[in-house]
Short mmCIF file of C-alpha atoms and ligand atoms in Angstrom, two decimals:
data_model
loop_
_atom_site.label_atom_id
_atom_site.label_comp_id
_atom_site.label_asym_id
_atom_site.label_seq_id
_atom_site.Cartn_x
_atom_site.Cartn_y
_atom_site.Cartn_z
CA MET A 1 24.54 -45.81 14.79
CA HIS A 2 21.78 -44.62 12.46
CA SER A 3 22.33 -42.92 9.11
CA VAL A 4 20.74 -39.50 8.56
CA ALA A 5 18.21 -41.15 6.22
CA GLN A 6 17.25 -43.66 8.93
CA ALA A 7 16.92 -40.87 11.51
CA PHE A 8 14.59 -38.99 9.15
CA GLN A 9 12.54 -42.14 8.58
CA LEU A 10 12.20 -42.67 12.35
CA LEU A 11 11.01 -39.09 12.76
CA MET A 12 8.43 -39.56 9.99
CA ASN A 13 7.23 -42.81 11.55
CA HIS A 14 6.84 -41.38 15.04
CA LEU A 15 5.43 -37.91 14.42
CA SER A 16 1.98 -36.93 13.26
CA THR A 17 0.09 -33.67 12.84
CA LEU A 18 -1.18 -31.92 15.97
CA GLY A 19 -4.89 -31.25 16.50
CA SER A 20 -6.69 -28.35 14.85
CA GLN A 21 -8.31 -25.17 16.11
CA ARG A 22 -10.12 -22.17 14.62
CA MET A 23 -7.85 -19.13 14.48
CA PRO A 24 -8.43 -15.52 13.37
CA LEU A 25 -7.05 -15.05 9.85
CA PHE A 26 -4.49 -12.52 11.11
CA ASP A 27 -2.81 -15.30 13.14
CA CYS A 28 -2.77 -17.96 10.43
CA LEU A 29 0.38 -17.14 8.45
CA ASN A 30 2.30 -20.32 7.56
CA LEU A 31 -0.16 -22.63 9.34
CA SER A 32 -1.73 -25.54 7.43
CA LEU A 33 -5.45 -25.79 6.75
CA ALA A 34 -7.17 -28.68 8.50
CA GLU A 35 -10.25 -28.76 6.20
CA ASP A 36 -11.27 -28.13 2.60
CA VAL A 37 -12.68 -24.64 2.09
CA VAL A 38 -15.59 -24.13 -0.30
CA ALA A 39 -16.64 -20.86 -2.01
CA ASP A 40 -19.87 -19.63 -0.38
CA LEU A 41 -20.58 -17.20 -3.25
CA ASP A 42 -19.68 -16.81 -6.89
CA SER A 43 -16.55 -14.71 -7.28
CA PRO A 44 -16.88 -12.11 -8.55
CA PRO A 45 -20.49 -12.01 -7.33
CA PHE A 46 -21.62 -9.87 -10.31
CA ASP A 47 -20.40 -8.94 -13.80
CA LYS A 48 -18.09 -6.00 -13.22
CA SER A 49 -15.86 -3.45 -14.87
CA LEU A 50 -12.08 -3.94 -14.79
CA MET A 51 -11.39 -0.34 -15.83
CA ASP A 52 -12.44 3.25 -15.35
CA GLY A 53 -14.22 4.16 -18.61
CA TYR A 54 -17.56 3.81 -20.39
CA ALA A 55 -19.88 0.80 -20.42
CA VAL A 56 -21.20 0.45 -23.97
CA ARG A 57 -22.92 -2.00 -26.35
CA ALA A 58 -20.60 -3.94 -28.63
CA THR A 59 -23.09 -3.58 -31.49
CA ASP A 60 -22.77 0.22 -31.27
CA VAL A 61 -18.99 0.46 -31.27
CA GLU A 62 -18.41 -2.45 -33.68
CA ARG A 63 -20.67 -0.78 -36.23
CA GLY A 64 -18.44 2.25 -35.91
CA THR A 65 -20.72 4.45 -33.90
CA VAL A 66 -18.09 6.52 -32.17
CA SER A 67 -20.23 9.09 -30.45
CA LEU A 68 -22.61 7.97 -27.66
CA ARG A 69 -24.90 9.73 -25.22
CA VAL A 70 -23.86 9.33 -21.56
CA ILE A 71 -26.96 8.58 -19.48
CA ASP A 72 -25.54 7.78 -16.03
CA LEU A 73 -22.45 7.44 -13.76
CA LEU A 74 -21.68 4.25 -11.82
CA ALA A 75 -19.12 4.00 -8.99
CA ALA A 76 -17.91 0.80 -7.26
CA GLY A 77 -20.43 -0.16 -4.59
CA GLN A 78 -23.42 1.25 -6.51
CA THR A 79 -26.02 -0.84 -8.29
CA PRO A 80 -27.12 0.09 -11.83
CA THR A 81 -30.60 1.56 -12.13
CA LYS A 82 -30.60 2.21 -15.89
CA ALA A 83 -30.12 -0.09 -18.86
CA ILE A 84 -28.14 1.06 -21.91
CA GLY A 85 -30.10 1.43 -25.13
CA PRO A 86 -28.80 1.90 -28.70
CA GLY A 87 -26.43 4.89 -28.96
CA GLU A 88 -26.03 5.17 -25.19
CA ALA A 89 -23.18 4.74 -22.69
CA ILE A 90 -22.77 4.84 -18.90
CA GLN A 91 -19.60 6.20 -17.33
CA ILE A 92 -18.29 3.45 -15.03
CA MET A 93 -15.50 3.05 -12.43
CA THR A 94 -13.33 -0.01 -11.81
CA GLY A 95 -15.21 -2.56 -9.69
CA ALA A 96 -18.71 -1.22 -10.45
CA PRO A 97 -21.38 -3.70 -11.64
CA LEU A 98 -21.95 -3.74 -15.37
CA PRO A 99 -25.29 -2.13 -16.32
CA LEU A 100 -27.88 -4.08 -18.29
CA GLY A 101 -27.37 -3.84 -22.04
CA ALA A 102 -23.62 -3.21 -21.80
CA ASP A 103 -21.20 -5.92 -22.85
CA LEU A 104 -17.85 -4.16 -22.79
CA VAL A 105 -16.05 -1.22 -21.22
CA VAL A 106 -13.95 1.29 -23.19
CA LYS A 107 -11.03 2.65 -21.14
CA ILE A 108 -11.27 6.34 -20.23
CA GLU A 109 -7.91 6.92 -21.97
CA GLU A 110 -9.50 5.84 -25.27
CA THR A 111 -12.31 8.40 -25.08
CA THR A 112 -12.93 12.15 -25.10
CA ARG A 113 -15.88 13.76 -23.41
CA ASP A 114 -17.99 16.64 -24.63
CA HIS A 115 -20.86 17.37 -22.22
CA GLU A 116 -23.41 14.54 -22.67
CA GLN A 117 -21.45 12.98 -25.51
CA VAL A 118 -18.51 10.57 -25.28
CA HIS A 119 -16.35 9.97 -28.36
CA ILE A 120 -14.71 6.58 -28.65
CA LYS A 121 -11.22 7.04 -30.15
CA THR A 122 -10.40 3.37 -30.66
CA ARG A 123 -12.25 0.68 -32.57
CA CYS A 124 -10.11 -2.14 -31.11
CA VAL A 125 -12.91 -3.15 -28.76
CA THR A 126 -14.93 -6.36 -28.81
CA ARG A 127 -17.58 -7.95 -26.62
CA GLY A 128 -16.16 -8.76 -23.15
CA THR A 129 -13.31 -6.24 -23.25
CA ASN A 130 -12.41 -4.87 -19.79
CA ILE A 131 -15.14 -6.74 -17.95
CA VAL A 132 -15.09 -9.84 -15.77
CA ARG A 133 -18.15 -12.10 -15.62
CA ARG A 134 -19.75 -13.35 -12.43
CA GLY A 135 -18.25 -16.64 -11.13
CA VAL A 136 -15.19 -16.63 -13.42
CA SER A 137 -12.80 -16.77 -10.43
CA ALA A 138 -14.82 -19.21 -8.28
CA ARG A 139 -18.22 -20.90 -8.46
CA ALA A 140 -20.27 -21.14 -5.25
CA GLY A 141 -20.01 -24.66 -3.79
CA THR A 142 -16.63 -25.60 -5.29
CA VAL A 143 -13.54 -26.41 -3.17
CA ILE A 144 -11.01 -23.59 -3.59
CA LEU A 145 -8.44 -24.51 -0.90
CA HIS A 146 -7.70 -28.09 0.11
CA ALA A 147 -6.87 -29.41 3.58
CA GLY A 148 -3.10 -29.32 4.07
CA ALA A 149 -2.56 -26.06 2.16
CA LYS A 150 0.06 -23.91 3.88
CA LEU A 151 -1.37 -20.44 4.42
CA SER A 152 0.68 -17.78 2.65
CA GLY A 153 -0.46 -14.17 2.34
CA LEU A 154 -2.10 -15.09 -0.99
CA ARG A 155 -4.10 -17.95 0.50
CA ILE A 156 -5.11 -15.88 3.52
CA GLY A 157 -6.43 -13.31 1.02
CA ILE A 158 -8.44 -16.06 -0.67
CA LEU A 159 -9.87 -17.21 2.69
CA ALA A 160 -10.88 -13.61 3.39
CA GLU A 161 -12.61 -13.41 -0.01
CA LEU A 162 -14.47 -16.62 0.86
CA GLY A 163 -15.71 -15.13 4.13
CA GLN A 164 -13.58 -17.32 6.43
CA ALA A 165 -12.85 -14.90 9.29
CA ARG A 166 -11.48 -17.83 11.33
CA ALA A 167 -9.74 -20.72 9.59
CA LEU A 168 -9.47 -24.28 10.89
CA VAL A 169 -5.70 -24.87 11.07
CA HIS A 170 -3.30 -27.27 12.78
CA ARG A 171 -2.12 -25.58 15.95
CA ARG A 172 1.44 -24.43 16.51
CA PRO A 173 3.49 -26.73 18.75
CA THR A 174 5.01 -25.32 21.93
CA VAL A 175 8.74 -26.03 22.09
CA ALA A 176 10.50 -25.85 25.46
CA ILE A 177 14.20 -25.00 25.19
CA LEU A 178 16.58 -26.09 27.92
CA ALA A 179 20.32 -25.47 27.79
CA THR A 180 22.46 -27.63 30.06
CA GLY A 181 25.94 -27.07 31.45
CA ASP A 182 27.75 -25.89 34.60
CA GLU A 183 29.91 -23.59 32.46
CA LEU A 184 27.03 -21.49 31.09
CA VAL A 185 26.38 -17.88 32.11
CA SER A 186 23.65 -15.62 30.81
CA VAL A 187 24.21 -13.54 27.68
CA ASP A 188 24.40 -10.25 29.64
CA THR A 189 27.22 -11.52 31.89
CA LEU A 190 31.01 -11.31 31.48
CA PRO A 191 32.11 -14.95 31.69
CA GLY A 192 34.51 -15.83 34.52
CA PRO A 193 37.31 -18.42 34.25
CA GLY A 194 36.07 -21.53 32.47
CA GLN A 195 32.68 -20.01 31.72
CA ILE A 196 30.97 -19.27 28.39
CA ARG A 197 27.80 -17.44 27.45
CA ASN A 198 24.66 -19.46 26.78
CA SER A 199 24.37 -18.75 23.06
CA ASN A 200 22.38 -21.86 22.20
CA GLU A 201 19.24 -20.78 24.00
CA ALA A 202 18.75 -17.55 22.04
CA MET A 203 19.72 -19.32 18.80
CA LEU A 204 17.24 -22.16 19.35
CA VAL A 205 14.46 -19.74 20.32
CA ALA A 206 15.00 -17.87 17.05
CA GLN A 207 15.22 -21.03 14.95
CA VAL A 208 12.08 -22.51 16.47
CA GLN A 209 10.22 -19.20 16.00
CA ALA A 210 11.28 -19.11 12.34
CA MET A 211 9.86 -22.63 11.99
CA GLY A 212 6.41 -21.43 13.11
CA ALA A 213 6.44 -23.02 16.59
CA ILE A 214 6.05 -21.26 19.96
CA PRO A 215 9.36 -21.26 21.88
CA VAL A 216 9.29 -21.60 25.67
CA PRO A 217 12.82 -20.80 26.93
CA LEU A 218 13.56 -22.49 30.27
CA GLY A 219 17.05 -21.14 30.98
CA VAL A 220 19.85 -23.45 32.11
CA ALA A 221 19.88 -26.80 33.90
CA ARG A 222 23.13 -27.50 35.71
CA ASP A 223 24.95 -30.79 35.20
CA ASN A 224 23.40 -32.56 38.17
CA ARG A 225 20.56 -35.03 38.30
CA GLU A 226 18.23 -32.99 40.53
CA ASP A 227 18.32 -29.81 38.47
CA LEU A 228 18.02 -31.71 35.20
CA ARG A 229 15.12 -33.78 36.51
CA ASP A 230 13.16 -30.72 37.68
CA LYS A 231 13.67 -28.74 34.51
CA ILE A 232 12.95 -31.72 32.26
CA GLN A 233 9.61 -32.08 34.08
CA THR A 234 8.82 -28.43 33.29
CA GLY A 235 9.87 -28.97 29.69
CA LEU A 236 7.51 -31.94 29.32
CA ARG A 237 4.54 -29.54 29.61
CA SER A 238 5.33 -28.45 26.03
CA ASP A 239 4.70 -30.54 22.92
CA VAL A 240 8.42 -30.63 22.15
CA LEU A 241 11.40 -30.35 24.48
CA VAL A 242 14.74 -29.39 22.96
CA LEU A 243 17.80 -29.69 25.20
CA SER A 244 21.28 -28.56 24.29
CA GLY A 245 24.39 -30.20 25.71
CA GLY A 246 24.93 -33.23 27.88
CA VAL A 247 24.27 -35.92 25.26
CA SER A 248 27.87 -36.93 24.48
CA ALA A 249 30.02 -39.50 26.26
CA GLY A 250 31.45 -37.29 29.04
CA MET A 251 31.08 -37.98 32.77
CA PHE A 252 28.61 -35.10 33.08
CA ASP A 253 26.56 -35.91 30.00
CA LEU A 254 23.54 -36.91 32.04
CA VAL A 255 20.75 -35.96 29.64
CA PRO A 256 19.92 -39.34 27.99
CA ASN A 257 19.75 -41.05 31.35
CA GLU A 258 17.56 -38.36 32.95
CA LEU A 259 15.23 -38.42 29.96
CA ARG A 260 14.85 -42.19 30.29
CA GLU A 261 14.18 -41.75 34.01
CA ALA A 262 11.46 -39.25 33.09
CA GLY A 263 9.80 -41.91 30.94
CA VAL A 264 10.98 -40.62 27.57
CA GLN A 265 11.70 -43.60 25.31
CA GLU A 266 14.77 -43.35 23.14
CA VAL A 267 14.07 -43.59 19.40
CA PHE A 268 17.60 -42.81 18.24
CA HIS A 269 20.88 -41.75 19.81
CA LYS A 270 23.88 -40.88 17.62
CA VAL A 271 23.62 -40.30 13.90
CA GLU A 272 26.39 -40.88 11.36
CA MET A 273 26.91 -37.21 10.49
CA LYS A 274 29.09 -34.18 11.10
CA PRO A 275 28.56 -31.99 12.99
CA GLY A 276 25.99 -33.36 15.44
CA LYS A 277 26.77 -37.06 15.84
CA PRO A 278 25.59 -37.34 19.51
CA VAL A 279 22.02 -36.13 18.72
CA TRP A 280 19.28 -37.90 20.72
CA PHE A 281 15.54 -38.24 20.02
CA GLY A 282 12.80 -39.83 22.08
CA ILE A 283 9.07 -39.86 22.77
CA ARG A 284 6.92 -39.93 25.86
CA ASP A 285 3.26 -40.91 25.68
CA ASN A 286 1.41 -39.48 28.65
CA THR A 287 -1.29 -41.35 30.52
CA VAL A 288 -4.88 -40.19 30.85
CA ALA A 289 -4.23 -39.54 34.56
CA ASP A 290 -1.96 -36.63 33.63
CA SER A 291 -4.86 -34.70 32.15
CA LYS A 292 -6.39 -34.42 35.65
CA ASN A 293 -3.55 -32.12 36.70
CA SER A 294 -4.10 -28.37 36.87
CA PRO A 295 -3.46 -26.50 33.60
CA ALA A 296 -0.17 -25.15 35.00
CA THR A 297 1.28 -28.63 35.41
CA ARG A 298 -0.64 -30.45 32.69
CA LEU A 299 1.46 -32.39 30.22
CA ALA A 300 1.08 -32.50 26.48
CA ALA A 301 -0.60 -35.75 25.33
CA ARG A 302 2.67 -36.75 23.77
CA ASN A 303 6.14 -35.26 24.12
CA TYR A 304 8.80 -35.28 21.47
CA VAL A 305 12.24 -34.73 22.97
CA PHE A 306 15.48 -33.79 21.25
CA GLY A 307 18.86 -33.80 22.98
CA LEU A 308 21.10 -31.69 20.74
CA PRO A 309 24.88 -31.56 21.15
CA GLY A 310 26.08 -28.46 23.03
CA ASN A 311 28.61 -27.30 20.48
CA PRO A 312 26.81 -24.40 18.83
CA VAL A 313 27.26 -25.38 15.17
CA SER A 314 26.19 -28.97 15.92
CA CYS A 315 23.22 -27.58 17.81
CA LEU A 316 22.30 -25.30 14.88
CA VAL A 317 22.63 -28.03 12.24
CA CYS A 318 20.70 -30.66 14.24
CA CYS A 319 17.93 -28.16 14.92
CA GLU A 320 17.68 -27.30 11.21
CA LEU A 321 17.64 -30.95 10.14
CA PHE A 322 15.71 -32.81 12.84
CA VAL A 323 13.77 -30.29 14.94
CA ARG A 324 12.59 -28.53 11.78
CA THR A 325 11.39 -31.82 10.27
CA ALA A 326 9.51 -32.60 13.49
CA ILE A 327 7.89 -29.16 13.65
CA ARG A 328 6.87 -29.30 10.01
CA ARG A 329 5.32 -32.70 10.62
CA LEU A 330 3.42 -31.44 13.70
CA LEU A 331 2.21 -28.40 11.73
CA GLY A 332 0.99 -30.64 8.90
CA GLU A 333 3.40 -29.15 6.34
CA GLU A 334 4.23 -31.15 3.24
CA PRO A 335 6.91 -32.13 2.53
CA ALA A 336 8.18 -32.34 6.10
CA LEU A 337 11.71 -33.47 5.22
CA PRO A 338 14.37 -30.85 4.38
CA GLN A 339 14.35 -29.96 0.69
CA SER A 340 17.73 -29.61 -0.96
CA ILE A 341 18.57 -27.75 -4.14
CA GLU A 342 21.58 -28.09 -6.44
CA ALA A 343 23.93 -25.10 -6.41
CA ARG A 344 27.08 -24.38 -8.43
CA LEU A 345 30.23 -24.50 -6.28
CA GLN A 346 32.25 -21.27 -6.42
CA GLN A 347 35.63 -22.63 -5.27
CA ASP A 348 37.94 -25.65 -5.50
CA PHE A 349 37.71 -27.74 -2.37
CA VAL A 350 39.41 -30.90 -1.05
CA ALA A 351 37.10 -33.13 1.00
CA LYS A 352 38.86 -35.74 3.15
CA ARG A 353 37.29 -39.07 4.14
CA ASP A 354 34.83 -38.24 6.89
CA ARG A 355 31.31 -38.77 8.15
CA PRO A 356 28.58 -37.36 5.87
CA THR A 357 28.93 -33.63 6.49
CA TYR A 358 26.58 -30.64 6.53
CA HIS A 359 29.08 -27.87 5.88
CA PRO A 360 28.01 -24.27 6.64
CA ALA A 361 27.68 -22.51 3.30
CA LEU A 362 26.55 -19.32 1.62
CA VAL A 363 24.02 -19.76 -1.17
CA THR A 364 23.49 -16.81 -3.51
CA TRP A 365 20.86 -16.64 -6.24
CA THR A 366 22.27 -15.36 -9.52
CA PRO A 367 20.59 -14.98 -12.93
CA ALA A 368 22.34 -18.26 -13.87
CA GLY A 369 20.88 -20.09 -10.86
CA PRO A 370 22.02 -20.68 -7.27
CA THR A 371 25.71 -20.67 -6.40
CA VAL A 372 27.36 -21.89 -3.19
CA ILE A 373 30.51 -21.04 -1.26
CA LEU A 374 31.67 -23.24 1.63
CA VAL A 375 32.44 -20.84 4.46
CA PRO A 376 35.84 -21.13 6.20
CA TRP A 377 34.59 -23.11 9.15
CA ARG A 378 36.79 -24.50 11.94
CA GLY A 379 34.54 -27.12 13.47
CA SER A 380 31.49 -27.56 15.59
CA SER A 381 32.35 -24.95 18.23
CA ASP A 382 33.13 -22.24 15.64
CA LEU A 383 29.86 -20.33 15.49
CA CYS A 384 31.48 -16.98 14.56
CA GLY A 385 33.27 -18.65 11.63
CA THR A 386 29.89 -19.47 10.12
CA VAL A 387 28.69 -15.85 10.30
CA THR A 388 28.13 -15.52 6.53
CA ALA A 389 26.37 -18.89 6.18
CA ASN A 390 22.69 -19.19 5.24
CA SER A 391 22.72 -22.87 4.27
CA MET A 392 24.31 -26.30 4.73
CA ALA A 393 26.15 -27.96 1.84
CA PHE A 394 26.11 -31.75 1.82
CA LEU A 395 29.42 -33.61 1.47
CA SER A 396 29.07 -37.39 1.27
CA GLY A 397 32.15 -38.23 3.35
CA GLN A 398 33.99 -39.81 0.41
CA PRO A 399 37.39 -38.20 -0.25
CA LYS A 400 37.05 -35.95 -3.26
CA GLN A 401 38.68 -33.01 -5.03
CA TYR A 402 35.81 -30.66 -5.79
CA VAL A 403 36.34 -28.23 -8.68
CA ALA A 404 34.64 -24.84 -9.02
CA GLY A 405 31.55 -25.15 -11.22
CA GLU A 406 30.53 -28.57 -9.89
CA SER A 407 27.09 -28.98 -8.44
CA LEU A 408 26.52 -29.47 -4.68
CA SER A 409 23.34 -30.30 -2.74
CA VAL A 410 22.44 -27.57 -0.27
CA ILE A 411 19.71 -27.04 2.31
CA SER A 412 18.96 -23.41 3.11
CA TRP A 413 17.43 -22.15 6.33
P1 AMP B 501 28.32 -30.75 25.65
O1 AMP B 501 27.50 -31.19 24.49
O2 AMP B 501 27.49 -30.47 26.86
O3 AMP B 501 29.43 -31.70 25.93
O4 AMP B 501 28.96 -29.39 25.24
C1 AMP B 501 29.85 -29.32 24.14
C2 AMP B 501 30.44 -27.96 24.01
O5 AMP B 501 29.41 -27.03 23.74
C3 AMP B 501 31.12 -27.44 25.26
O6 AMP B 501 32.29 -26.75 24.88
C4 AMP B 501 30.11 -26.52 25.86
O7 AMP B 501 30.71 -25.53 26.64
C5 AMP B 501 29.43 -25.95 24.65
N1 AMP B 501 28.07 -25.58 25.00
C6 AMP B 501 27.19 -26.34 25.66
N2 AMP B 501 26.03 -25.71 25.84
C7 AMP B 501 26.17 -24.48 25.27
C8 AMP B 501 25.32 -23.36 25.13
N3 AMP B 501 24.09 -23.36 25.64
N4 AMP B 501 25.79 -22.27 24.51
C9 AMP B 501 27.04 -22.28 24.00
N5 AMP B 501 27.89 -23.30 24.09
C10 AMP B 501 27.48 -24.40 24.74
MG1 MG B 502 27.79 -30.05 28.84
#
């Protein structure tokens, strides 16, 4: 059996970033840039005013000349037609280009106006006050954003400023989601004897969406070879296929075998962890011949396949740890591995000897830093018990009496 660290290493070894495509800026949130982006112009492209006020000459106001003749009015978007001479000022709005001769702007609040005359009330003004010079923010020809940068709102704003209406980004992976089990009924159905609702599908769709991938829900495959085989084939049209259920040691846990039959090579099966020990991961490289198929049946060049345990909390945790790492890797996000933080434990807690455990937990940010509460969780089928959780706290598996105030590693989702 692999350790969690080994499983992560195998994922990192086997996954690489998907190809790139140009996308409209509005669709680029959280995608990673696939090229360096250079400023095409100086930014700002001209010397400009940062305030509504009066453009003046420093030599006038420094010498104590406090009354100037207003010769023009400049709004943002206009270009100056007059230069300022000694004893003169131009009324100027925020964002307007600085007129020739002016080298500072006095805020409107620090002036009074009397017809053609403006009186400067403050003398705390020096050359450069309230103006920004051309090219201070970016020089034409310099790299502003580097390949690999994850596009936040801020960075999308920068791309817009640089004139990049379509950015070259790594494309989002498609992720097929296939629940398995004879006992599953749809969410809008009252379960009969022995039946349960298929909660994993909706959960996985949401998780995968939150990770920036495109979910493709495929419904349920029943626990027989024919149904599994057909639906696995459909799932292999996506970049990633995530199955839930059928990977444990039961008589009807047919998933690993059917995946092998479909040509998916096992990379790992079973990880020393709790919950989620039966988790399965494999890869299928598709032959060139496949690309001749019609678009409807065409396969991805390579498939990454996860078999997650059916118990909902195991399914949730394995998706957060392994599927998220894979998606981040495919999207070109760095770092791809889950990032933990240290949080202060809020309760005493006795940990028995066990497998390394990702315990559902509630992390709260306080002025003194993050704190964590382990939620009262009754095992891998207890999804409702985890209702307040927003994180997983890591317990090493060594028996230990934890005391409130100690620090615990947590991964938030
Ligand atoms: P399995 O991994 O198939 O052995 O399933 C383990 C447990 O998880 C069983 O109690 C299943 O009924 C439950 N389970 C499997 N699939 C789902 C699902 N899609 N939604 C909710 N529970 C499930
Ligand atoms: Mg099952």
